């Protein structure tokens, strides 16, 4: 097959050389297929792309099309073009929560056979689940992510294991007039839903049933509402809590007013550069759980690579996607861009030690982690949930749970109005 | 038309009759030509406005969610019932009305003051007019981002002025900031339209009024305002229509948190983020109707017309 390809290419080249003076500007029609990869901005991703182009040896050429920085903007751009059956997109970088939605809308191709096997080999279970829909694989997990607890060793000798413990420690520090804040994301957006999902999962609660079609909202999910309310109203948050997103939380902690921060690992390199006086006083630990003795189950994030249903070169697109998320390239991205790999064996690689001193905690959390509810209507569900949870201090657990059961069911069936 | 009539006057009667006959013939040809010249523009207008509007209306009668392509069906007015009985919609509608009324009222007052300054400045007139127009020249989203950072504690210079809290985390203060940003941004536009109206006020009329002993306030309310009425109404109409569709500032400043969504923001959330073409189109049709009603009220009840056109017709 490859041989034949080569010969054909040679023939094509020879013909091209003969015709070149006549054609002048023929374009690359019939030449090397260009695979357009739409992916979030990642500083060193172009190097991965270049490397894959070299490995492709002329079978295809990947063009990295950088999506906007905001997750919503990324999704909106892709969705708009897919709805118009745009064939200019081949490989799509999907946030883990979008995969079921794109699969249900028939915008992305199922992964089968060899490709499927290669995408799942050695891949961690939770990220792989996020890439599946109705028992079928629709994407290849490229990287995962999870939040850790970052704390000030000069204020907190032993990291807290549970939320209640952490709130109590914070209040004690406050009483002593020391920095006490627990800085994390509380704005009305996805980050607040993740915070709540962490509490629900750690508590063993459920928001949806296993099929993802019924809103359950069991008692443990209601208890998690109460914990979130307690945390938000205890006076341990930053004044901007209800308007804080990831970077805001990082800045609050870096400014020195926080004793704890719950955030993604990107805060670590930023701390080294942005707050030299703090960097030796900050350590990390597992995200706090809901009760003693049962460790937390934390939401996983990250990106999956899918192949557009409208791609004109699906075979090459699958190959390109597999190359971009190959073990070697995941390791490269982990070290250079700080995105945790989805392949378990990579965590044992000593090359990760320096960039990822906390790799053991990340691996443990991802292995025992939790996905957000997997449903095509996740965006609706998240919007409704964020609106009801905001502001968290005003939550009334029983009443809100009752309202959420109805509004989430509507959201799942795309019946209601989104706030 | 005025020019041709004026030219016809000095001619003799018979010549005038002949001229009129020739004119009406020419007029017919002119009218035909007018229609022909208009046709391409009219066709383009129909293609780019009438078609999308009709398509939105058609979509609004369907259950149509891009996530569930197999469940598309005709549901009649069910989407309208869903939206019009929904709390989020009416909250957003209230917020939109509040923003519209407050910002347009404040802009009218400030815009009048600014127009007066721009109109009456003797020294550095060009500089004053340019400076006054700067906010209008800045891209709304860019301006909204600077407002956002200015009001964020720790990074902003305005947040510390008002105390310890974070003003963008509460509903009342968020709305106030959104309105402030809107007013800051569009007062120059209002002032520009009003300045055109001020230029219509004849200087002699004002002199005559002061000869009759009218005070400054009386001259303003009895002479300037009545003469300016057409310009004021046009300015109000433009701004009201614009204000009702407020989006950028809210999108950047609060993204609709704490019940600060406007109807446009809500429509965006349902259409673009929720992919619900049925509900989203229903909302855009409702916004279209609201805007049409506003325009109707201004044109028919208050008699708004293009500046100067009514006088020209009378003369």
Short mmCIF file of N, CA and C in Angstrom, two decimals, chain A residues 10 57 79 84-85 105 108 116 173 194 223 255 283 286 289 294 299 304 324 337 362 365 384 386 410:
data_model
loop_
_atom_site.label_atom_id
_atom_site.label_comp_id
_atom_site.label_asym_id
_atom_site.label_seq_id
_atom_site.Cartn_x
_atom_site.Cartn_y
_atom_site.Cartn_z
N UNK A 10 5.77 9.36 -6.92
CA UNK A 10 6.88 9.64 -7.82
C UNK A 10 6.37 10.00 -9.21
N UNK A 57 5.64 11.83 6.54
CA UNK A 57 6.43 11.63 5.31
C UNK A 57 5.64 11.94 4.05
N UNK A 79 -19.17 24.59 16.60
CA UNK A 79 -20.59 24.22 16.45
C UNK A 79 -21.22 24.95 15.27
N UNK A 84 -23.24 24.13 9.71
CA UNK A 84 -23.30 24.50 8.29
C UNK A 84 -22.58 23.48 7.42
N UNK A 85 -22.21 22.32 8.02
CA UNK A 85 -21.56 21.23 7.29
C UNK A 85 -20.28 21.69 6.60
N UNK A 105 -25.04 14.81 17.83
CA UNK A 105 -25.43 15.64 16.69
C UNK A 105 -24.91 15.08 15.37
N UNK A 108 -19.29 14.11 14.52
CA UNK A 108 -17.96 13.48 14.57
C UNK A 108 -18.08 11.99 14.30
N UNK A 116 -9.25 2.67 16.95
CA UNK A 116 -9.86 2.62 18.27
C UNK A 116 -8.90 1.95 19.25
N UNK A 173 -7.42 30.60 61.29
CA UNK A 173 -6.42 31.55 60.80
C UNK A 173 -6.97 32.96 60.80
N UNK A 194 -18.11 22.62 38.29
CA UNK A 194 -17.05 21.67 38.62
C UNK A 194 -16.88 21.60 40.13
N UNK A 223 -27.07 17.06 49.94
CA UNK A 223 -26.11 17.36 51.01
C UNK A 223 -24.94 18.18 50.48
N UNK A 255 -1.45 36.91 45.56
CA UNK A 255 -1.31 38.20 46.22
C UNK A 255 -1.10 38.02 47.72
N UNK A 283 2.74 24.21 49.10
CA UNK A 283 2.78 22.80 48.72
C UNK A 283 1.41 22.37 48.23
N UNK A 286 -3.95 16.30 47.97
CA UNK A 286 -5.15 15.87 47.29
C UNK A 286 -6.30 16.81 47.62
N UNK A 289 -12.02 16.01 50.51
CA UNK A 289 -13.22 15.19 50.29
C UNK A 289 -14.37 15.66 51.15
N UNK A 294 -13.05 8.62 53.41
CA UNK A 294 -13.26 8.35 51.99
C UNK A 294 -12.63 9.48 51.18
N UNK A 299 -13.46 16.03 39.72
CA UNK A 299 -13.82 16.15 38.31
C UNK A 299 -12.58 16.17 37.43
N UNK A 304 -10.17 16.05 24.14
CA UNK A 304 -10.19 14.87 23.29
C UNK A 304 -10.08 15.32 21.83
N UNK A 324 -0.91 13.17 17.05
CA UNK A 324 -0.87 14.34 17.93
C UNK A 324 -1.00 13.94 19.40
N UNK A 337 4.02 22.13 28.11
CA UNK A 337 2.81 22.94 28.25
C UNK A 337 2.02 22.62 29.51
N UNK A 362 -1.71 13.84 40.86
CA UNK A 362 -2.56 13.99 39.68
C UNK A 362 -3.03 12.62 39.20
N UNK A 365 -5.62 11.15 41.48
CA UNK A 365 -6.92 11.82 41.36
C UNK A 365 -7.62 11.48 40.05
N UNK A 384 -27.91 25.65 33.39
CA UNK A 384 -28.99 25.68 34.37
C UNK A 384 -28.43 25.54 35.79
N UNK A 386 -25.34 26.17 36.86
CA UNK A 386 -24.56 27.34 37.26
C UNK A 386 -25.48 28.48 37.69
N UNK A 410 -35.90 19.32 32.07
CA UNK A 410 -36.24 20.13 30.89
C UNK A 410 -35.01 20.35 30.02
#
